[in-house]
Coordinates of C-alpha atoms in Angstrom, one line a residue:
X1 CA 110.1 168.8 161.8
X2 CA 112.5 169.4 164.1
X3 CA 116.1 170.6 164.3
X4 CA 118.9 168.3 165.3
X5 CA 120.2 168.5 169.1
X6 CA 124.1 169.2 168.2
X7 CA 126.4 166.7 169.0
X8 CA 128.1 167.5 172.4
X9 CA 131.5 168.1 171.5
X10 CA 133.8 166.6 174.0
X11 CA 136.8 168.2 174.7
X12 CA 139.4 166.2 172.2
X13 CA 142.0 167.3 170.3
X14 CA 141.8 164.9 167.0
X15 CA 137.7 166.1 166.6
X16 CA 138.4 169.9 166.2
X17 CA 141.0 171.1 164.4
X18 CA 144.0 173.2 167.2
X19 CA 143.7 176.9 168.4
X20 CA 144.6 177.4 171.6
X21 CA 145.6 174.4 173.0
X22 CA 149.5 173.0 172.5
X23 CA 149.5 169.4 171.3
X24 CA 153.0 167.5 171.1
X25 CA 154.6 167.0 167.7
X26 CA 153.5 163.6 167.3
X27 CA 149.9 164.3 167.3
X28 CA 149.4 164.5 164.1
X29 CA 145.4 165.3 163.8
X30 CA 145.5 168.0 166.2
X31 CA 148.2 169.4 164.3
X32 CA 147.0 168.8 160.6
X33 CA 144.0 171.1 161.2
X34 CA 144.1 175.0 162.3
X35 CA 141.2 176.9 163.7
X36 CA 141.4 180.1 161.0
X37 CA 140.6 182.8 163.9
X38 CA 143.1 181.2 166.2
X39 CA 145.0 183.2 168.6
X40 CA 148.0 180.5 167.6
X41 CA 149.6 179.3 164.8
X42 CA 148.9 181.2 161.7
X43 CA 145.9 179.5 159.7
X44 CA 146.6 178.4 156.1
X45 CA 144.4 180.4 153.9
X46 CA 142.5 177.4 152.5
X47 CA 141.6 177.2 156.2
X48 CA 140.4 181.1 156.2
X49 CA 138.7 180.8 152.7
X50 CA 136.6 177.6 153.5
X51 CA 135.5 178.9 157.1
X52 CA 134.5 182.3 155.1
X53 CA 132.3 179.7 153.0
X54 CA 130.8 178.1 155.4
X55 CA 129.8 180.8 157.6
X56 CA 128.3 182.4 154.2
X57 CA 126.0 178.9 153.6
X58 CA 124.9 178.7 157.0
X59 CA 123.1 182.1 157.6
X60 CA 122.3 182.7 153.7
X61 CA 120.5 179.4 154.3
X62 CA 118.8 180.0 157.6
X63 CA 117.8 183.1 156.1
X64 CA 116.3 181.3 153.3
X65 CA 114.8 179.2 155.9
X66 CA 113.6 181.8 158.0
X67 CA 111.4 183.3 155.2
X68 CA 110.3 180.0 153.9
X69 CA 108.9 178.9 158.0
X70 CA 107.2 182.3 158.3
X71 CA 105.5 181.1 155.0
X72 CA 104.9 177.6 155.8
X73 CA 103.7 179.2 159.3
X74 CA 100.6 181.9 157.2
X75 CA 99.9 178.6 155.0
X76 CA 98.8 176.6 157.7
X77 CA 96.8 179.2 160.0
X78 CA 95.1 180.6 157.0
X79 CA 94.7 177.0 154.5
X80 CA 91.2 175.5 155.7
X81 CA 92.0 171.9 154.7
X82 CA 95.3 172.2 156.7
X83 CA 94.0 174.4 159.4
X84 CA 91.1 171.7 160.4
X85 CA 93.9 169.0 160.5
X86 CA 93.6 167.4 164.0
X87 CA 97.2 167.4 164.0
X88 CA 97.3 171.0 162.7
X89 CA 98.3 172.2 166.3
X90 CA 101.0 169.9 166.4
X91 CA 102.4 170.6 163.1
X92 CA 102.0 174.7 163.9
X93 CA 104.1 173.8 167.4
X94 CA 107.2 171.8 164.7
X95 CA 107.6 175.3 162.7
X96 CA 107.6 177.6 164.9
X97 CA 110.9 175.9 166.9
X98 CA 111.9 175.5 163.8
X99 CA 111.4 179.4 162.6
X100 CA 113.0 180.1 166.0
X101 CA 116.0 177.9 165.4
X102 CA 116.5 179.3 162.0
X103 CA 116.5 183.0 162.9
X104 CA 118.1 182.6 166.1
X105 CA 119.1 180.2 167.4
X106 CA 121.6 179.3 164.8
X107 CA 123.3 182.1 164.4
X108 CA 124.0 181.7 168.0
X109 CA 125.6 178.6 167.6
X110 CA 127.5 179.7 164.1
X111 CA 128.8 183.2 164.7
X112 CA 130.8 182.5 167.6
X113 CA 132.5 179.4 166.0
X114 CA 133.6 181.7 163.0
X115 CA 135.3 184.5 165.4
X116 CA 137.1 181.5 167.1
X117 CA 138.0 180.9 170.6
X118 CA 140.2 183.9 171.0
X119 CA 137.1 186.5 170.7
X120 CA 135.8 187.3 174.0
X121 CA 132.4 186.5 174.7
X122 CA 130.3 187.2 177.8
X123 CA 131.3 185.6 181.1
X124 CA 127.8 183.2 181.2
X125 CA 127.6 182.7 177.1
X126 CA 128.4 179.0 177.1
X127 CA 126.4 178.4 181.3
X128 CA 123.1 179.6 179.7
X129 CA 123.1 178.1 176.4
X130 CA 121.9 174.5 177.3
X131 CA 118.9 176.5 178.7
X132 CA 118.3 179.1 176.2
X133 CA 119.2 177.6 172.8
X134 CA 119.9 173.5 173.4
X135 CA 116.3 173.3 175.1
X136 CA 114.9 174.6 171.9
X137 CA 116.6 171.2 170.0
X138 CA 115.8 169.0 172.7
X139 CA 112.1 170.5 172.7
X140 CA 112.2 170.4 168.4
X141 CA 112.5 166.5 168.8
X142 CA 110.5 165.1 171.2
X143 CA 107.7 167.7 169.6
X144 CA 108.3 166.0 166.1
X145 CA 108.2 162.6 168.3
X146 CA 104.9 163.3 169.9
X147 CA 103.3 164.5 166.3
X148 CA 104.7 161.0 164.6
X149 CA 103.2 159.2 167.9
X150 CA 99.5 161.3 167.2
X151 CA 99.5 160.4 163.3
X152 CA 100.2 156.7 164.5
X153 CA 97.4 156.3 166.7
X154 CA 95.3 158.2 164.1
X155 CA 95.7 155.9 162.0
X156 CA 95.3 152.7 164.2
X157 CA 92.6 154.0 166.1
X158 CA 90.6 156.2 163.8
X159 CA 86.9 155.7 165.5
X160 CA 88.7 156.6 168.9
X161 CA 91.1 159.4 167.6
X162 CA 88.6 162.3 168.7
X163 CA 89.5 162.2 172.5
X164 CA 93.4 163.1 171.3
X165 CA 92.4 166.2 169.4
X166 CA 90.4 168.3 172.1
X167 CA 92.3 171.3 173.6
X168 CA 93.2 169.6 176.4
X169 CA 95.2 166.9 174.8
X170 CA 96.7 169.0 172.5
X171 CA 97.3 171.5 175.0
X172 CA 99.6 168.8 177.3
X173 CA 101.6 167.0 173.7
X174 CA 102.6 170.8 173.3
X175 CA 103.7 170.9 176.2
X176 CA 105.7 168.1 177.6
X177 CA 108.5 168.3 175.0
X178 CA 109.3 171.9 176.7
X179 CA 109.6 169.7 179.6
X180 CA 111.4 167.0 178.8
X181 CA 113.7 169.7 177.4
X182 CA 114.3 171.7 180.0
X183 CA 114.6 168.3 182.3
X184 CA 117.4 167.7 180.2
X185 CA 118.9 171.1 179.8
X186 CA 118.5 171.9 183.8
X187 CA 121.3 169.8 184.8
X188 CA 124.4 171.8 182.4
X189 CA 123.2 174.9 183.2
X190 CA 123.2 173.7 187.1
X191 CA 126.3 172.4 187.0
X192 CA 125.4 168.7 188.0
X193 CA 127.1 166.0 186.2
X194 CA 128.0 168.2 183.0
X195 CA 128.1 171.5 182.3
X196 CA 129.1 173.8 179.6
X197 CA 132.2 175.6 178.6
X198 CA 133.9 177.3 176.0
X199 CA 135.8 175.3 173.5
X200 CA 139.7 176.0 173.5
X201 CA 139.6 174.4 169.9
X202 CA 136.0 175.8 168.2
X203 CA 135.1 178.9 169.8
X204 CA 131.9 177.2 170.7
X205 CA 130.5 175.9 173.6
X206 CA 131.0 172.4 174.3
X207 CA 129.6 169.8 177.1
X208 CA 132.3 168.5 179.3
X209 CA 131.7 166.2 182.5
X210 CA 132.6 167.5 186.1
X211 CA 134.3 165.6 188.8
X212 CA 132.4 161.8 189.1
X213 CA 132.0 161.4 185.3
X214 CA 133.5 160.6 181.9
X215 CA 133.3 162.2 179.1
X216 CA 131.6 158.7 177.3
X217 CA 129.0 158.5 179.6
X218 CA 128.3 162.5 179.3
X219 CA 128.5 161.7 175.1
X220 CA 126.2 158.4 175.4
X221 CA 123.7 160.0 177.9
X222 CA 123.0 163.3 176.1
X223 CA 123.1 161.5 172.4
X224 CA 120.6 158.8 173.8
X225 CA 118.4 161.0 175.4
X226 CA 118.6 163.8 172.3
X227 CA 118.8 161.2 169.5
X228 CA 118.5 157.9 170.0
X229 CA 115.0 157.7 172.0
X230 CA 112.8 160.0 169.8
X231 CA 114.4 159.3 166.3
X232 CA 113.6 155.5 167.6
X233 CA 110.3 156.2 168.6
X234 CA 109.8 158.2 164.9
X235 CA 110.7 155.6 162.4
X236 CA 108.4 152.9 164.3
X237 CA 105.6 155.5 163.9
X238 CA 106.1 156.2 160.4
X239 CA 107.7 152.7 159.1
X240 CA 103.6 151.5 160.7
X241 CA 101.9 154.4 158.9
X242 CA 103.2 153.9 155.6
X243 CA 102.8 149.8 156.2
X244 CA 99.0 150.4 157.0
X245 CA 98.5 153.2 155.1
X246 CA 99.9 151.5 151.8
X247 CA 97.8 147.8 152.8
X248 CA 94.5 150.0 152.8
X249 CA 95.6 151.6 149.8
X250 CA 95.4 148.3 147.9
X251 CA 92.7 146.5 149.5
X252 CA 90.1 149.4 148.6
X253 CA 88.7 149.4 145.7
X254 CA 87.3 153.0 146.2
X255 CA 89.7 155.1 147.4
X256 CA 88.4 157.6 149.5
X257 CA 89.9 161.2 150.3
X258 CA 90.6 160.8 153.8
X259 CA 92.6 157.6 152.8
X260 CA 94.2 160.0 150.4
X261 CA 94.8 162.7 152.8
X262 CA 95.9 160.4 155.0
X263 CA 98.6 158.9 152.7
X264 CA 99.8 162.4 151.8
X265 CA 100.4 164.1 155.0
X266 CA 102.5 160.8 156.6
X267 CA 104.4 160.5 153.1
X268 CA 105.0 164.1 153.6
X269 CA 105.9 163.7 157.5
X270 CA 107.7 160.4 156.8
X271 CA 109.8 162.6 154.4
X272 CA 110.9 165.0 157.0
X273 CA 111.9 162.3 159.4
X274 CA 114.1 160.9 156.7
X275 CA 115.8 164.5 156.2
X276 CA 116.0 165.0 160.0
X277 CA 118.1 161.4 160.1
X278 CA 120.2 162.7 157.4
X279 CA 121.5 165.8 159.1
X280 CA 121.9 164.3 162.6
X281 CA 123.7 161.2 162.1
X282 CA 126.8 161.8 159.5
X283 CA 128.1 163.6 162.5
X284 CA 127.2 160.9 165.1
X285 CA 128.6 157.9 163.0
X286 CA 131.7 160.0 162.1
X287 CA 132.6 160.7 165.7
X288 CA 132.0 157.2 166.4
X289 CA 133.7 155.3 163.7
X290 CA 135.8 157.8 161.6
X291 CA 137.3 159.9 164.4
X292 CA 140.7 160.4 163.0
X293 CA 139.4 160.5 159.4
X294 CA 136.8 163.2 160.2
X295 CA 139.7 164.9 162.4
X296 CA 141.7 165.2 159.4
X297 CA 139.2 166.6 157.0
X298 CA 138.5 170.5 158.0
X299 CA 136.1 170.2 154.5
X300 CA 134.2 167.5 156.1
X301 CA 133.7 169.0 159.4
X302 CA 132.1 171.8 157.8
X303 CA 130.2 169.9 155.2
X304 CA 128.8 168.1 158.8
X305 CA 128.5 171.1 160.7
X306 CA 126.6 172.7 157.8
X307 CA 124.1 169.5 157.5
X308 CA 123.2 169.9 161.2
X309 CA 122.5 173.6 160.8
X310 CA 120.1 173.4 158.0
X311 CA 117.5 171.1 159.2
X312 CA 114.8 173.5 160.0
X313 CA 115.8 175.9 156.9
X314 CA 115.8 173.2 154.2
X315 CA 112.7 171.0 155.9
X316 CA 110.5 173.9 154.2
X317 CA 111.1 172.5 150.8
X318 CA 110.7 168.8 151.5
X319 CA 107.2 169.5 152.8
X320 CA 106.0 171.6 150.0
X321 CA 107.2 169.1 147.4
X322 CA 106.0 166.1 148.9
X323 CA 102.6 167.4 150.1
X324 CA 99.8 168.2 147.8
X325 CA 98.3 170.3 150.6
X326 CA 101.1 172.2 151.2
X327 CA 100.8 172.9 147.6
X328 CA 97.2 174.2 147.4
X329 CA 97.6 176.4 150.5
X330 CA 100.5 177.8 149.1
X331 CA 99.1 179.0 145.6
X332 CA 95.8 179.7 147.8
X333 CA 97.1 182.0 150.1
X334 CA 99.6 183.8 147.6
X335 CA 96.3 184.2 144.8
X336 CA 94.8 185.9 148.3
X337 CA 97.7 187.9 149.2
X338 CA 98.4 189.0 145.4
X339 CA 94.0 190.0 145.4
X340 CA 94.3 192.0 148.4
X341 CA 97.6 193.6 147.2
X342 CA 95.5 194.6 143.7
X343 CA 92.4 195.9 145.3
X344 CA 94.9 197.9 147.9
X345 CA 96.4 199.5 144.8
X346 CA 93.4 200.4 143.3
X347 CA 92.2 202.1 146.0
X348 CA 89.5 199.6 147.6
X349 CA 89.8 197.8 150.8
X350 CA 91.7 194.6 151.7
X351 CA 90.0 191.8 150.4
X352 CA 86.5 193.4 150.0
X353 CA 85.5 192.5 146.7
X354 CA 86.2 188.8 147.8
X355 CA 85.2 188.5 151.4
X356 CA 81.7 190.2 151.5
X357 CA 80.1 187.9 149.1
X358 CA 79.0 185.0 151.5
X359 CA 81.1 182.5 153.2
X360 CA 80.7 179.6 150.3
X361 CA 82.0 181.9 147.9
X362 CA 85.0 183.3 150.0
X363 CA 85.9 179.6 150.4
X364 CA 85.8 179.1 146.6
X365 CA 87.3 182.2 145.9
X366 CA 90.0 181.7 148.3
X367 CA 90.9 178.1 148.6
X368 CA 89.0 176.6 145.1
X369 CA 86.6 173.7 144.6
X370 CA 88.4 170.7 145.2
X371 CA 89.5 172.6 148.6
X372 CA 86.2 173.0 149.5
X373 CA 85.5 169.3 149.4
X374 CA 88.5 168.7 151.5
X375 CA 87.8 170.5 154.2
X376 CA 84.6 168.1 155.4
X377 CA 87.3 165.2 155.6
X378 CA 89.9 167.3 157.3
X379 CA 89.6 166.4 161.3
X380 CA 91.3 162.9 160.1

């Protein structure tokens, strides 16, 4: 559940398509593509058209995503089966970097590669932005690696699980992803080893090494670090879940509902990861293999540029369709919202008729009968 850390784009020509910079005639790539809001060359209108597109997609669907966090967000802080999830902390902790990536974070990252490079922007814009907005990626995936690590050793070490889901413990896995994070992000916004500027050919900022390194090793250390190590540490987590979880599954006659449960929340987490692979590496395996081909497509930059924005917004939809849970808290807490709403209008107060009538019934009323059930099996 996490948003993807974006790709550190190093300062070269045949990656983003030419603003301000002056290539020779022979370079064709550099050439071939023009930055629509360039303060050179006039853009071709294609150029202007698409850009106008794909500005449109992003926000319309961080918007979406936006609303769709907030709702994920109310589902599992007022859901009983989901609330008493021991990794319901964890999973609270994923959506809320991602509902602050969606409604800020990028739009920071978006608006100012639309105006281009030739709109000012303020003097410490790009300095800050490791610290402020990339720590917020960094922190998204090492929190969604710590989750897939806590549903792993929940399911290999069930009768032991209990000392992971005190406040303490849960406390500290919240925690150190902010610092690993900001570990990371400290050294740009210092200035030490790589820091970061404003692109002459996006209008973004980009990571560029200073005096004493290379731009590869800047690329390799902050994809390995961002990427590589978490996403790694993810699919050996969820590729053992699902192995486990799908041997038990066949080897028990009776199933029971905390096998069940079990089942549906990693199929539904293993889902996510496999959305969270799909926008993060097309960009990665471009750069890395189809430079000049990628370089030469301005549609398939922004088809990429648009997968890596859309994480968090579209992960929304992926959990609600794979997760029966997700699915009951939904239609629960709408049938209580759409009650209170009714009673409101008819003059009464706020959930009266339905909340003063004993606590078995409100969880009935609210939540239904097999919900009920659920929630004695939900610390697993």
């Amino acid at each position: 559940m996490n948003h993807s850390l974006p790709a550190p784009n190093i300062e070269n020509p045949s990656i983003w398509p030419n603003s301000s910079t002056n290539p020779s005639p022979d370079d064709h790539h550099s050439r071939q593509l023009i930055w629509p809001n360039s303060s050179t060359n006039p853009p071709p209108d294609d150029h202007s058209r698409q850009l106008i597109c794909w500005i449109t997609a992003v926000l319309a669907t961080n918007v979406f995503g936006t609303v769709a966090n907030a709702i994920l967000l109310l589902v599992l802080t007022a859901h009983r089966p989901l609330r008493q999830s021991a990794s319901c902390a964890l999973i609270v902790h994923c959506i809320i970097i991602d509902l602050y990536s969606t409604a800020v974070v990028v739009p920071v990252l978006t608006v100012p590669v639309y105006l281009g490079p030739a709109f000012p922007l303020p003097r410490d814009f790009c300095r800050f932005q490791p610290l402020i907005i990339y720590s917020s990626y960094a922190a998204s995936m090492y929190a969604s690696c710590v989750l897939a690590l806590h549903r792993l050793l929940a399911t290999l070490i069930p009768h032991r699980f209990h000392v992971l889901t005190g406040r303490r413990p849960l406390t500290a896995m919240i925690i150190f992803p902010w610092v690993v994070a900001l570990a990371i992000n400290i050294f740009p916004t210092v200035e030490t080893g790589i820091r970061t500027v404003r692109s002459p050919l996006s209008g973004g900022c980009t990571f560029t090494a200073v005096e004493g390194w290379s731009n590869q090793q800047v690329f390799l250390l902050l994809s390995t670090l961002g990427y590589y190590l978490p996403t790694g540490l993810m699919g050996v987590s969820y590729t053992v879940i699902l192995v486990k979880s799908c041997r038990d599954l066949r080897r028990r006659k009776r199933k029971s509902r905390a096998l069940l449960r079990r089942i549906d929340i990693s199929r539904t987490l293993c889902l996510s990861f496999f959305w969270h692979c799909f926008t993060i590496y097309p960009g990665i395996i471009a750069l890395a293999f189809f430079a000049q081909e990628y370089a030469g497509s301005f549609t398939g930059q922004l088809w990429i540029k648009w997968l890596g924005s859309s994480f968090s917004a579209i992960n929304p939809i992926f959990l609600c369709c794979s997760s029966s849970l997700f699915q009951q808290g939904i239609k629960a807490v709408l049938r209580k919202m759409f009650r209170c709403q009714r009673a409101n209008g008819e003059g009464g107060f706020m959930g009266v008729p339905e909340t003063l009538e004993g606590s078995s019934t409100l969880i009935r009323g609210d939540f239904g009968e097999d919900d009920v059930e659920m929630v004695a099996i939900s610390k697993y």
